Structures are given as C-alpha cells and as structure tokens.
Short mmCIF file of C-alpha atoms in Angstrom, two decimals:
data_model
loop_
_atom_site.label_atom_id
_atom_site.label_comp_id
_atom_site.label_asym_id
_atom_site.label_seq_id
_atom_site.Cartn_x
_atom_site.Cartn_y
_atom_site.Cartn_z
CA GLN A 1 103.23 48.37 4.12
CA VAL A 2 101.46 51.08 2.17
CA GLN A 3 103.46 52.75 -0.59
CA LEU A 4 102.61 55.51 -3.03
CA GLN A 5 104.48 56.20 -6.26
CA GLU A 6 103.90 59.25 -8.44
CA SER A 7 104.60 59.17 -12.17
CA GLY A 8 104.11 61.37 -15.20
CA PRO A 9 105.84 63.74 -17.61
CA GLY A 10 108.47 65.92 -16.02
CA LEU A 11 108.04 68.67 -18.60
CA VAL A 12 104.77 70.26 -19.70
CA LYS A 13 104.28 73.16 -22.11
CA PRO A 14 102.42 76.27 -21.00
CA SER A 15 98.63 76.19 -21.58
CA GLN A 16 98.65 72.39 -21.79
CA THR A 17 97.27 69.89 -19.26
CA LEU A 18 99.50 68.35 -16.61
CA SER A 19 98.62 64.70 -15.93
CA LEU A 20 100.07 62.65 -13.09
CA THR A 21 99.35 59.22 -11.67
CA CYS A 22 99.80 57.90 -8.14
CA THR A 23 100.05 54.11 -7.90
CA VAL A 24 99.01 52.77 -4.50
CA SER A 25 100.32 49.47 -3.15
CA GLY A 26 99.54 47.78 0.14
CA ALA A 27 96.08 49.32 0.45
CA SER A 28 92.92 49.62 -1.61
CA ILE A 29 91.79 53.08 -2.68
CA SER A 30 88.20 51.80 -2.73
CA LYS A 31 88.25 50.94 0.99
CA GLY A 32 86.77 53.53 3.32
CA GLY A 33 88.63 55.33 6.07
CA TYR A 34 91.08 57.22 3.88
CA TYR A 35 91.32 60.08 1.43
CA TRP A 36 93.89 60.02 -1.35
CA GLY A 37 95.18 63.40 -2.32
CA TRP A 38 97.73 65.63 -3.99
CA ILE A 39 100.03 68.31 -2.58
CA ARG A 40 102.64 70.35 -4.42
CA GLN A 41 105.74 72.30 -3.45
CA PRO A 42 107.55 74.86 -5.63
CA ALA A 43 111.31 74.78 -5.24
CA GLY A 44 112.38 76.36 -1.97
CA LYS A 45 108.80 77.12 -0.92
CA GLY A 46 106.06 75.71 1.27
CA LEU A 47 103.44 73.03 0.77
CA GLU A 48 100.24 73.69 -1.16
CA TRP A 49 97.31 71.31 -0.82
CA ILE A 50 95.66 70.63 -4.19
CA GLY A 51 92.79 68.26 -3.51
CA ARG A 52 91.69 64.76 -2.53
CA ILE A 53 89.30 61.93 -3.36
CA TYR A 54 87.46 59.57 -1.06
CA ALA A 55 86.66 55.91 -1.65
CA SER A 56 83.13 56.91 -2.64
CA GLY A 57 84.52 59.11 -5.40
CA SER A 58 83.66 62.38 -3.67
CA THR A 59 86.29 65.08 -4.04
CA ASN A 60 87.50 68.29 -2.40
CA TYR A 61 89.65 70.85 -4.20
CA SER A 62 91.65 73.90 -3.19
CA PRO A 63 89.50 76.98 -3.92
CA SER A 64 92.43 78.61 -5.74
CA LEU A 65 92.87 75.64 -8.10
CA LYS A 66 89.36 74.26 -8.29
CA SER A 67 88.60 75.58 -11.78
CA ARG A 68 91.64 73.81 -13.28
CA VAL A 69 92.00 70.60 -11.26
CA THR A 70 90.45 67.15 -11.57
CA ILE A 71 91.27 64.20 -9.30
CA SER A 72 89.98 60.76 -10.15
CA GLY A 73 90.49 57.17 -9.05
CA ASP A 74 90.68 53.85 -10.87
CA SER A 75 90.00 51.04 -8.40
CA SER A 76 90.77 48.35 -10.97
CA LYS A 77 94.35 49.62 -11.20
CA ASN A 78 94.45 51.08 -7.68
CA VAL A 79 95.65 54.44 -8.95
CA ILE A 80 94.79 58.07 -8.31
CA SER A 81 95.14 60.62 -11.09
CA LEU A 82 95.63 64.37 -11.12
CA LYS A 83 94.94 66.69 -14.04
CA VAL A 84 95.74 70.39 -14.00
CA SER A 85 94.62 72.30 -17.07
CA SER A 86 95.94 75.51 -18.61
CA VAL A 87 99.26 75.30 -16.80
CA SER A 88 101.74 78.15 -16.47
CA ALA A 89 105.19 78.55 -14.92
CA ALA A 90 103.46 79.01 -11.57
CA ASP A 91 102.51 75.32 -11.67
CA THR A 92 106.18 74.25 -11.68
CA ALA A 93 106.68 72.22 -8.51
CA VAL A 94 107.30 68.83 -6.97
CA TYR A 95 103.97 67.02 -6.83
CA TYR A 96 103.26 64.58 -4.01
CA CYS A 97 100.42 62.15 -3.51
CA ALA A 98 99.50 61.32 0.08
CA ARG A 99 97.07 59.22 2.09
CA THR A 100 94.87 60.99 4.64
CA MET A 101 93.56 59.09 7.65
CA THR A 102 90.00 60.14 8.38
CA GLY A 103 90.20 58.54 11.81
CA HIS A 104 93.28 60.47 12.86
CA ASN A 105 92.29 64.08 12.47
CA ASP A 106 92.63 63.86 8.68
CA ALA A 107 96.42 63.66 9.00
CA MET A 108 98.50 62.64 5.97
CA ASP A 109 100.39 59.59 7.17
CA VAL A 110 101.83 58.11 3.98
CA TRP A 111 103.46 60.13 1.19
CA GLY A 112 104.94 59.30 -2.16
CA GLN A 113 108.50 60.38 -2.92
CA GLY A 114 107.25 63.19 -5.16
CA THR A 115 107.69 63.88 -8.84
CA PRO A 116 109.06 67.16 -10.23
CA VAL A 117 107.13 68.94 -12.96
CA ILE A 118 108.50 71.86 -14.96
CA VAL A 119 106.22 74.02 -17.06
CA SER A 120 108.23 75.47 -19.90
CA SER A 121 108.12 75.80 -23.65
CA ASP B 1 90.20 79.76 4.01
CA ILE B 2 91.75 79.21 7.39
CA GLN B 3 95.05 81.08 7.67
CA MET B 4 98.00 79.38 9.37
CA THR B 5 100.70 81.69 10.71
CA GLN B 6 103.79 79.74 11.65
CA SER B 7 106.72 81.21 13.58
CA PRO B 8 109.59 81.58 13.50
CA SER B 9 110.33 81.05 9.81
CA SER B 10 113.79 79.83 10.77
CA LEU B 11 115.82 79.26 13.88
CA SER B 12 119.31 78.22 14.81
CA ALA B 13 119.94 75.97 17.81
CA PRO B 14 122.66 73.64 19.07
CA VAL B 15 122.32 69.92 19.62
CA GLY B 16 120.68 69.29 22.98
CA ASP B 17 118.57 72.45 22.98
CA ARG B 18 114.83 72.57 23.43
CA VAL B 19 113.06 74.04 20.41
CA THR B 20 109.53 75.41 20.19
CA ILE B 21 107.62 76.21 16.99
CA THR B 22 104.25 77.93 17.02
CA CYS B 23 101.27 78.01 14.67
CA ARG B 24 98.43 80.46 15.08
CA THR B 25 95.19 80.07 13.15
CA SER B 26 92.69 82.64 11.93
CA GLN B 27 89.79 80.89 13.66
CA ASN B 28 89.11 78.30 16.33
CA ILE B 29 89.99 74.89 14.95
CA PHE B 30 89.81 72.98 18.25
CA ASN B 31 92.57 70.32 17.99
CA TYR B 32 92.60 69.93 14.21
CA VAL B 33 96.32 70.53 13.71
CA ASN B 34 98.97 68.15 12.43
CA TRP B 35 102.75 68.60 12.28
CA TYR B 36 105.19 67.33 9.66
CA GLN B 37 108.97 67.19 9.29
CA GLN B 38 110.60 67.55 5.89
CA LYS B 39 114.24 67.02 5.00
CA PRO B 40 115.78 68.34 1.77
CA GLY B 41 114.73 66.34 -1.27
CA LYS B 42 112.33 64.19 0.74
CA ALA B 43 108.59 64.02 1.26
CA PRO B 44 107.05 65.38 4.47
CA TYR B 45 106.79 62.96 7.40
CA LEU B 46 103.92 63.00 9.89
CA LEU B 47 105.05 63.67 13.46
CA ILE B 48 101.97 64.77 15.40
CA TYR B 49 98.24 64.54 14.67
CA ALA B 50 95.26 65.96 16.53
CA ALA B 51 97.52 68.62 18.05
CA SER B 52 99.16 66.33 20.62
CA SER B 53 99.06 62.69 19.49
CA VAL B 54 102.47 61.36 18.50
CA GLN B 55 102.46 59.27 15.33
CA SER B 56 103.70 55.70 15.73
CA GLY B 57 107.47 55.44 15.39
CA VAL B 58 108.18 59.10 16.13
CA PRO B 59 110.78 59.68 18.87
CA ALA B 60 109.46 60.73 22.26
CA ARG B 61 111.38 64.02 22.17
CA PHE B 62 108.71 65.36 19.80
CA SER B 63 105.52 66.66 21.39
CA GLY B 64 102.60 68.86 20.44
CA SER B 65 100.20 70.99 22.41
CA GLY B 66 97.53 73.62 22.05
CA SER B 67 93.92 74.02 21.05
CA GLY B 68 91.69 76.68 19.60
CA THR B 69 93.93 79.08 17.71
CA GLU B 70 97.43 78.49 19.10
CA PHE B 71 99.47 75.34 18.71
CA THR B 72 103.03 74.36 19.55
CA LEU B 73 105.50 71.73 18.39
CA THR B 74 108.31 71.10 20.87
CA ILE B 75 111.51 69.17 20.31
CA ASP B 76 113.24 68.26 23.56
CA SER B 77 117.00 67.79 23.32
CA LEU B 78 117.51 68.55 19.63
CA GLN B 79 119.41 65.86 17.74
CA LEU B 80 121.43 66.08 14.51
CA ASP B 81 118.70 64.14 12.74
CA ASP B 82 116.16 66.84 13.65
CA PHE B 83 117.65 69.56 11.49
CA ALA B 84 114.91 69.96 8.91
CA THR B 85 111.89 72.09 8.02
CA TYR B 86 108.69 71.71 10.02
CA PHE B 87 105.15 72.45 8.82
CA CYS B 88 101.86 72.72 10.64
CA GLN B 89 98.63 71.87 8.82
CA GLU B 90 95.02 72.46 9.72
CA SER B 91 92.52 69.68 9.03
CA PHE B 92 89.42 71.42 10.35
CA SER B 93 88.26 72.53 6.91
CA ASN B 94 87.55 70.41 3.84
CA THR B 95 90.37 72.25 2.08
CA PRO B 96 93.38 71.88 4.40
CA THR B 97 96.11 74.52 4.53
CA PHE B 98 99.71 74.43 5.67
CA GLY B 99 101.76 76.89 7.64
CA GLY B 100 104.71 78.54 5.92
CA GLY B 101 107.28 76.28 7.54
CA THR B 102 110.09 76.63 10.08
CA LYS B 103 113.62 75.73 9.08
CA VAL B 104 115.64 74.42 12.02
CA GLU B 105 119.39 74.84 11.53
CA ILE B 106 122.48 74.40 13.59
#
C-alpha cells in the first residue's frame, strides 16, 4: 500500500523559503510510471497544482510559480522535496504531495494527508 | 494554460437524487479529464480518470462522460457519504489545472 506523508515547518516568515518534504512508502520514487508532485489549497479555496518530478529527475512547474519553485527527489531516502522562495501571505495554504499515474491519464491516485503552512511574521 | 470552467459552484440535493456536475475546457483535450472528491479536512480522492474510467474501489453510482471540451460527473442516487466538494482536472497539458470545484450539500 502506497502512502505519502508531508512534513515541514508550519510557520514561515515572509520573504523566506518554504521547505517541505514528502516521504513515500510502499513504492520507489526512482521507478518509472509515476510522477510525484505537489498541490496546494488555500483555506476555503480550490486546488492549485504546483509541480511534479519524474523518476528520471525531469520536472514540470506551474507557469505562475515557476520562478520561485524547486522540486527535487532523493531516491536514497525515497523522499520528494518542495522549496518555494520569497514567500508571502498568498502562499499560505495546505500543501499536498500526490502520485500521478502516467498510465492512467496522468491522474493523481494517491495523496498525502496534507500539511498546513502559514506565512506570517 | 487550459482553463477549466466547472459548474455549478454549489448545489443542494436530497439523498436519492441524481446529480450532474459539468466541466468545460478552453480547448479540445480529448478525454484528458479526471474527477476528485474532497471532504472537509481531507485530501482529494480520485473518482474518475480518462473522463469515464472509474477508479478501483469507487462505488458504481459515480460515472463520468464527455470528450473534447465538455465533461460530466454524474452521481446516481446521492448518498449521505457523497456530500463533499468535487473537482475536475485536466491532464492534457504538462501543467495540469483544476476546476473551481462544486460543493454538494443537502
């Protein structure tokens, strides 16, 4: 059974860098057939796709966040990391990591529980 | 970016009703639409992929249809457990986008 668990600081100061980790169990992030990505959701609002990484290390990012976002993977620890630089209050949200199945229309079939992040001084 | 226009933004229906939610896209995306259910405080849950394929474990009362620029999620005989928010998502582009969501209430 594949499980994803997000972790990281729940409070980040404006202009600093938000760093989150997604620990994957039950599957290897270095095995092909899946993307591993991040999605966020401000309180009471919709879902915003942030970006994803493939087993090969190739990445895709949301055009609106591309200049501030980095997603990386560590196959030795089986974790995916997200960094968002120069954060502001607009980056306050629940952050989810999710697995995308390339063989099923790129649908996101497994999600972490989400971790809330507040940007405030 | 591909724009996803989801409607209605909310709806109220009794248990047992048939509910239909629609997503319209700004360009032809063939069958590259997925549907998710989200309950308060929980992560989204995949219901339908490739417009009409039901994810394993999802009750048969959920179905999807459509292609091109118009897609539909249908819930036959609404159950108490179905009261939630539903999102469509396009996976045609390399930078997927979600619809705005439909909140289904009693």
